[in-house]
Coordinates of C-alpha atoms in Angstrom, one line a residue:
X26 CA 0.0 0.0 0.0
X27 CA 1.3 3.8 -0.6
X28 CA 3.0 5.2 2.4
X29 CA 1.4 8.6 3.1
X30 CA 3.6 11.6 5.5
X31 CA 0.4 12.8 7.3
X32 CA 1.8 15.4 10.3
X33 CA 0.5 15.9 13.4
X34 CA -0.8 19.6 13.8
X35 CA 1.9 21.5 14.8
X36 CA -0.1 23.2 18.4
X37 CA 2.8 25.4 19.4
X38 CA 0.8 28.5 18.8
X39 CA -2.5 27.3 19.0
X40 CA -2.3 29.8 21.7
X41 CA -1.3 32.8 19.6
X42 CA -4.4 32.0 17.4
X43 CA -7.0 31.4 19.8
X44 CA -5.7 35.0 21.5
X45 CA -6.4 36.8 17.9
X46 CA -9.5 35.0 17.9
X47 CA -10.8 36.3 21.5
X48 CA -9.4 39.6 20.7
X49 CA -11.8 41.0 18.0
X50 CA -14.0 43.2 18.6
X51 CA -16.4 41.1 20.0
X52 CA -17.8 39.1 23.1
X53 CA -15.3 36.3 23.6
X54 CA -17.3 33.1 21.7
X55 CA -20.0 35.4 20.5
X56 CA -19.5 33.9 17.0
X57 CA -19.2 30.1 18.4
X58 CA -18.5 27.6 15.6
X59 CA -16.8 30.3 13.5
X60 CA -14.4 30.7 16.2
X61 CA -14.1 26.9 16.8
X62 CA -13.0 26.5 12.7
X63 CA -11.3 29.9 11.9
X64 CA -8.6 27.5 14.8
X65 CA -8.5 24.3 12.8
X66 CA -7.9 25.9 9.6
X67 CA -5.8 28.6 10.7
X68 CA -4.2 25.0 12.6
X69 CA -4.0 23.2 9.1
X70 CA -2.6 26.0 7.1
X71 CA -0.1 26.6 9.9
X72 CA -0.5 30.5 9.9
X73 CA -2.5 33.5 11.4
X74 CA -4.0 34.5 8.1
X75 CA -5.8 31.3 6.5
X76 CA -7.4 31.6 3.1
X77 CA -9.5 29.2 1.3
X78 CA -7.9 29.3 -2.3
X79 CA -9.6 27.0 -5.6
X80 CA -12.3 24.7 -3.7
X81 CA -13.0 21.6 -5.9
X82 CA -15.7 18.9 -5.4
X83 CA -14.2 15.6 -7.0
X84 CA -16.8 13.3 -7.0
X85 CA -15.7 9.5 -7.7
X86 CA -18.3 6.9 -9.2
X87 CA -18.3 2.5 -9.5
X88 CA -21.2 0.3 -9.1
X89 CA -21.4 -2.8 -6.7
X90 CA -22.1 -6.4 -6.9
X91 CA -24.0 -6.3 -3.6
X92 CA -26.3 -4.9 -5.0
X93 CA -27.7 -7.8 -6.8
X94 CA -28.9 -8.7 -3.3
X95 CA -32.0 -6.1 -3.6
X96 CA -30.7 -4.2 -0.9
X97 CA -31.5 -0.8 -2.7
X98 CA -34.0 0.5 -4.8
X99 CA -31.4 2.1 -7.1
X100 CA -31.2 -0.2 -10.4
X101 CA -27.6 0.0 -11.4
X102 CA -27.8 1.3 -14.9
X103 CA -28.6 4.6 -12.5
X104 CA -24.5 5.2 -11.4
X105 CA -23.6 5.4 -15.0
X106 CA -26.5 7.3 -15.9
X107 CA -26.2 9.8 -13.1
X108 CA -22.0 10.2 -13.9
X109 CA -23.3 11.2 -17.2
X110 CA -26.1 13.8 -16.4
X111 CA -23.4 15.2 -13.6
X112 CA -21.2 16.2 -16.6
X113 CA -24.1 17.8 -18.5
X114 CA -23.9 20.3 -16.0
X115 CA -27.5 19.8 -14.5
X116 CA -28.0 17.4 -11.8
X117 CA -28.1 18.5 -8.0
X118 CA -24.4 18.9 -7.3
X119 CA -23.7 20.8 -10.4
X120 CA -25.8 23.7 -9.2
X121 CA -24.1 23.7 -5.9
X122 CA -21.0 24.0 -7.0
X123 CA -21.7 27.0 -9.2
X124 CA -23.1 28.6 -6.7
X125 CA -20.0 28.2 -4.3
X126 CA -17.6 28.4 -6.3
X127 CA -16.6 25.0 -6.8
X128 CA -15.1 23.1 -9.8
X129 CA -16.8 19.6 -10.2
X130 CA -14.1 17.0 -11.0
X131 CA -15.9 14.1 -12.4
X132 CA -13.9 10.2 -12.1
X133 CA -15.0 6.7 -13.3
X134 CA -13.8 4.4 -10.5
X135 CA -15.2 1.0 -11.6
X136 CA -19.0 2.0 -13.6
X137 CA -20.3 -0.9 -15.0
X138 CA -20.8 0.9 -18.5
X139 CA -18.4 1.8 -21.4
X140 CA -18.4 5.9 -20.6
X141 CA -17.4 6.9 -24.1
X142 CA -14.9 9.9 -23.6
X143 CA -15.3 13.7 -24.5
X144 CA -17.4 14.0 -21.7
X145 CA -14.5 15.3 -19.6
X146 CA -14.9 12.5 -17.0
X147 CA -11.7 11.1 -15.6
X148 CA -11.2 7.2 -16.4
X149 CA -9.4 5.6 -13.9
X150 CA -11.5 2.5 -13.8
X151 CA -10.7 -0.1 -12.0
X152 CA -12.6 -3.2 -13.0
X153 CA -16.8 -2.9 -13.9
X154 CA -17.8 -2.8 -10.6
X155 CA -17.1 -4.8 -7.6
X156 CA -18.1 -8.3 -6.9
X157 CA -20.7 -9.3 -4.5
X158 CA -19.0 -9.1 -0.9
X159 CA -22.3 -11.8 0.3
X160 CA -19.7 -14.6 -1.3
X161 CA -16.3 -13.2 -1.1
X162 CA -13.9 -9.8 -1.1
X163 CA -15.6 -7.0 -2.8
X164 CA -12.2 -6.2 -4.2
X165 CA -8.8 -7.8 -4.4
X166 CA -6.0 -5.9 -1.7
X167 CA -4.2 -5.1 -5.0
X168 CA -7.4 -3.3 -6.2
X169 CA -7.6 -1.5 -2.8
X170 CA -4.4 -0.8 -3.3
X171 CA -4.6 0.6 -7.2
X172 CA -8.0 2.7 -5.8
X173 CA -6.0 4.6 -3.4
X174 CA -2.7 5.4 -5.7
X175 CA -5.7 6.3 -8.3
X176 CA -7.6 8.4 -5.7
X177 CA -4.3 10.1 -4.6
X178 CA -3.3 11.1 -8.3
X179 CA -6.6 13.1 -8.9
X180 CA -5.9 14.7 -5.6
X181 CA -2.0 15.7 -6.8
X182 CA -4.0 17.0 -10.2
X183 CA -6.0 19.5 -8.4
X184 CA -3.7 20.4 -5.6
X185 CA -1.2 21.4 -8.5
X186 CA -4.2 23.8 -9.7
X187 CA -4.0 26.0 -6.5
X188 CA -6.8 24.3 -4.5
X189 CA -6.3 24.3 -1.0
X190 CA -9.9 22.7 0.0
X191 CA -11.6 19.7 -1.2
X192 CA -14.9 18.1 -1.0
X193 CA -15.5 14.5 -2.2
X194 CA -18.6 13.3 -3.6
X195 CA -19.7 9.6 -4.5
X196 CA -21.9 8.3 -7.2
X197 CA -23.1 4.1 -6.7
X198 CA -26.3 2.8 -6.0
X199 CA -25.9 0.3 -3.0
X200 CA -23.2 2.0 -1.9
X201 CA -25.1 2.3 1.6
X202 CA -24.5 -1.2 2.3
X203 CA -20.6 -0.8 2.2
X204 CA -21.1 2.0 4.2
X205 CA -23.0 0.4 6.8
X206 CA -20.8 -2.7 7.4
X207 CA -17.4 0.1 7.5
X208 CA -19.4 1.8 10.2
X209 CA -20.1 -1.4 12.1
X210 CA -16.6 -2.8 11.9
X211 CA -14.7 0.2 12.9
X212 CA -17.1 1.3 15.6
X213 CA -18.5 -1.5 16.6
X214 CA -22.0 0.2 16.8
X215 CA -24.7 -3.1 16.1
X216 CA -25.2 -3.3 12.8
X217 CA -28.6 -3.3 13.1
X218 CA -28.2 0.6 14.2
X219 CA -25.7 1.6 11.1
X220 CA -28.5 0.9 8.3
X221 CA -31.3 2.7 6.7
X222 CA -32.9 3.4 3.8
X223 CA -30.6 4.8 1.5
X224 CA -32.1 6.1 -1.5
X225 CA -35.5 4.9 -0.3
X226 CA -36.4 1.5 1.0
X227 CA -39.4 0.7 3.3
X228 CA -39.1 -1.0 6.2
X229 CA -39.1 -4.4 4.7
X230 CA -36.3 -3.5 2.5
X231 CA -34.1 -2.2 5.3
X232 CA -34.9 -5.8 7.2
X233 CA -33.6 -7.2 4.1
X234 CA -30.7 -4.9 3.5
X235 CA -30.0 -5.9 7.5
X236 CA -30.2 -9.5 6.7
X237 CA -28.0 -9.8 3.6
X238 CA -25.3 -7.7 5.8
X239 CA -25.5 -9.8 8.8
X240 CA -24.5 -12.6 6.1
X241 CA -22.0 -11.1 4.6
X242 CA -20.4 -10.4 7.9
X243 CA -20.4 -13.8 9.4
X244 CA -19.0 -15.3 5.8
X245 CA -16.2 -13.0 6.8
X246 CA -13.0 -14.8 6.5
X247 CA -10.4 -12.2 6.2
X248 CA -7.6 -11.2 9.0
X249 CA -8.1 -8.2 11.7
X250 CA -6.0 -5.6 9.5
X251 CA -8.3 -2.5 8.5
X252 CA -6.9 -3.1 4.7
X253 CA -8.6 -6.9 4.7
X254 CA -12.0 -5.2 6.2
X255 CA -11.8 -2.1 4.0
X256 CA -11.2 -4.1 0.7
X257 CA -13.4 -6.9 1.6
X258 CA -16.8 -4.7 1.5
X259 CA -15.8 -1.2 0.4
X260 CA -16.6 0.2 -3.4
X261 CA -14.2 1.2 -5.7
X262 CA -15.2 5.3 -5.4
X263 CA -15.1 4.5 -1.7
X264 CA -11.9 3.5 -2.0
X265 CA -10.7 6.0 -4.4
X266 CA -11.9 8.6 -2.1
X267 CA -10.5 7.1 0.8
X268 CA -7.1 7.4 -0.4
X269 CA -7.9 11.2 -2.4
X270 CA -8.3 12.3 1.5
X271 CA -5.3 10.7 2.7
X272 CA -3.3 12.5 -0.2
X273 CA -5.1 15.9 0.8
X274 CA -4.0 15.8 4.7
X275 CA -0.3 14.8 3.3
X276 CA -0.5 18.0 1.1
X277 CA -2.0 20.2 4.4
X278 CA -5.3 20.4 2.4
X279 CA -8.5 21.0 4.6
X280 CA -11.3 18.0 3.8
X281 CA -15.0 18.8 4.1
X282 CA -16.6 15.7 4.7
X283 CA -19.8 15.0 3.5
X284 CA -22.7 12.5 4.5
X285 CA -22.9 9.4 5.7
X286 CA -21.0 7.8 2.7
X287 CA -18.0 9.9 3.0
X288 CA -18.1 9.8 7.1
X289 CA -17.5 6.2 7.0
X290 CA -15.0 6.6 4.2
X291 CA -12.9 9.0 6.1
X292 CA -13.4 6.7 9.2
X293 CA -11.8 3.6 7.6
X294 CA -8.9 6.2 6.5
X295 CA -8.3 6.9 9.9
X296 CA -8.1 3.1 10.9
X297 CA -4.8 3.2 8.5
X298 CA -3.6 7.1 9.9
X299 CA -5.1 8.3 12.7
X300 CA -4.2 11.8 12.1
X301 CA -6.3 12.7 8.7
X302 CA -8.8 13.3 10.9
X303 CA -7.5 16.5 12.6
X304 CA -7.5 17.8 8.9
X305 CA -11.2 17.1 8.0
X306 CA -14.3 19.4 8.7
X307 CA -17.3 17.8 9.0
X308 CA -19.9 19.5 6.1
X309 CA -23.7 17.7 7.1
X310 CA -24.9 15.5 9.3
X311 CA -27.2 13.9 6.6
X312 CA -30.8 12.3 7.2
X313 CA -28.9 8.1 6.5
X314 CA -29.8 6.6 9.8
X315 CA -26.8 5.8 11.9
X316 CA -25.1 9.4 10.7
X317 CA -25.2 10.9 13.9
X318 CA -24.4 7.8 15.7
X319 CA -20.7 7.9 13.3
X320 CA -19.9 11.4 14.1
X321 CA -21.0 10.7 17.8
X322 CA -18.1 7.9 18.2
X323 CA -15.7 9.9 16.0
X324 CA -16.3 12.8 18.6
X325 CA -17.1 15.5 15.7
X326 CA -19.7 17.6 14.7
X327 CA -21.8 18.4 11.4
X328 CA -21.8 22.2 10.7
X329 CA -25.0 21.6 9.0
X330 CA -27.8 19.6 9.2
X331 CA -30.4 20.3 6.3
X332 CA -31.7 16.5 6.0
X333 CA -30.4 15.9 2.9
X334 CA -29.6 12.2 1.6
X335 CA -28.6 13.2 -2.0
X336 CA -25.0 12.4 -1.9
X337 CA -22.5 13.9 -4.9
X338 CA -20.5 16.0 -2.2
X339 CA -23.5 18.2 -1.7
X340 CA -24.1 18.5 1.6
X341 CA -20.3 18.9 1.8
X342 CA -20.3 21.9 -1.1
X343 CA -23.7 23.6 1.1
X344 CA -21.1 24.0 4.3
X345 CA -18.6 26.4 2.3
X346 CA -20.0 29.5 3.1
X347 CA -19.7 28.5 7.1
X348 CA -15.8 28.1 6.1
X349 CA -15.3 31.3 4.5
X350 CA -17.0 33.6 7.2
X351 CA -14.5 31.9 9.2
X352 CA -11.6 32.9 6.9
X353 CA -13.2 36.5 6.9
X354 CA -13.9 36.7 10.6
X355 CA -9.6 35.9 11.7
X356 CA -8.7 37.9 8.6
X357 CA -11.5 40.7 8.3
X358 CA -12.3 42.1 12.0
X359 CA -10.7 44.5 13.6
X360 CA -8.8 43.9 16.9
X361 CA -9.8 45.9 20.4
X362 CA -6.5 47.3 20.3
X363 CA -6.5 48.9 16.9
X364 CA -9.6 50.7 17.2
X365 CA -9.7 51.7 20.6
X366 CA -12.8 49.9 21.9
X367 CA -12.8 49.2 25.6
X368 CA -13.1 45.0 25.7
X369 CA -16.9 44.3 27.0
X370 CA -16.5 40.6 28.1

């Protein structure tokens, strides 16, 4: 697997930061989660004056054999279908993104469907889609292992653009169910409490969903290592994104997470380095059951919570404008001392 140089954040003047912070003109906290991420990425960019340069939303797509189990109501030809609306500029994340700035990088991970090119989406395909995780590994630990590098090399791309901050997105019907069982491994909430409806079952399909998991768990027959349980029931775009987050804490890029998918993405990253976490803002606490129970045991909170189960990086993308009062706030208001107000806290 590639070796990624993630650093620990460098706290030595954490101090100096939170002082500047307490010292606008303003009650000490008045502006409460501002203040909490105008630290953290002031933390990550290692300097006084943070700026928020080039966002991109890169948004990774691959179908999944699990899904041949009926455990969503999303027909597959859907993902490929989807990828290709997404780069006619007028699905759900598109507007988003033009409305925040954002430039939509678009990736085939492992579609089942023969994208025919022009379309400027990224081909880095790994195989067309992954097999059914009921009867064996989802994906080989060489695949795993090519998702990552592949993830990692779209990241370099737009970090070589300028961009500083990066959403990730996901495109793959079923790709709940993954979701669900990384949640359950590396939290070891009951499995029964990490599922729900995805893009719409009723509650006879989430019993089902619930059963064909339980199933696939116990015919588990890899080791204990986070790479066997990662590549055993993960997605390819999973996967992909999963190492595109590890690249962008190596590079001191700041991650907004999106929903459900993504938490548990950026959960099984931090099962291989810990620290990719202290890099990552959390964008929406989406409407998936089990969301809030992820973020709970991570020991994070959403900045949003808007109910929205769409996926693509959106809720993600929606969080921006929380970053970039932030940014404004440190770099935009003036001190007590420079304009001679008397400090009223």
């Amino acid at each position: 697997m590639k070796n990624f140089h993630i650093k620990v954040l460098d706290r030595s003047f954490e101090a100096d930061i939170v002082s500047k912070i307490d010292n606008l003109t303003k009650p000490k906290g008045a502006l409460g989660r501002l203040e909490e991420l105008a630290l953290q990425i002031s933390l990550i960019q290692h300097t006084m004056n943070p700026e928020l340069r080039k966002p991109h939303n890169v948004l990774f797509a691959a179908d999944h054999g699990i899904l041949e189990e009926g455990v969503s109501v999303s027909p597959k030809e859907v993902t490929w279908q989807q990828l290709s609306h997404f780069s006619k500029g007028g699905a759900g994340i598109n507007f988003l993104c033009e409305q925040h700035g954002f430039k939509l990088v678009l990736v085939d991970a492992g579609v089942d469907y023969d994208i025919p090119s022009g379309h400027g989406i990224i081909d880095k395909k790994v195989r067309k889609g992954t097999r059914n995780f009921l009867y064996g590994p989802a994906m080989t630990e060489d695949e795993l292992n090519l998702c990552i590098e592949r993830g990692a090399e779209v990241v370099r791309d737009v970090y070589s653009e300028g961009c500083n901050v990066i959403s990730f997105g996901e495109m793959g019907s079923g790709n709940t169910s993954p979701s669900a069982v990384w949640m359950h491994l590396f939290t070891g909430i009951d499995l029964q409490k990490c599922i729900g409806a995805g893009a719409g079952l009723n509650t006879d399909g989430i019993c089902h969903k619930y059963g064909v998991l339980a199933k696939a768990l116990a015919h588990y027959s890899g080791d204990e290592r986070p790479e066997s349980k990662i590549a055993w029931f993960g997605g390819y775009e999973m996967a992909m994104a999963l190492g595109g987050m590890l690249q962008a804490a190596e590079l001191g890029m700041l991650i907004i997470v999106d929903g459900f998918i993504m938490t548990s993405v950026i959960l099984a990253a931090s099962q291989l380095y810990p620290e990719v976490l202290e890099y990552a803002i959390f964008g929406h606490q989406g409407d998936e059951s089990g969301h809030k129970l992820m973020l709970d045991t991570m020991n994070v909170k959403a900045i949003l919570h808007l109910d929205l189960r769409l996926g693509e990086g959106s809720g993600a993308v929606c969080a921006y404008p929380i970053l970039e009062s932030a940014v404004r706030m440190i770099n935009r208001m003036d001190s007590f001392q420079a304009v001679n107000v008397t400090k009223y806290f």
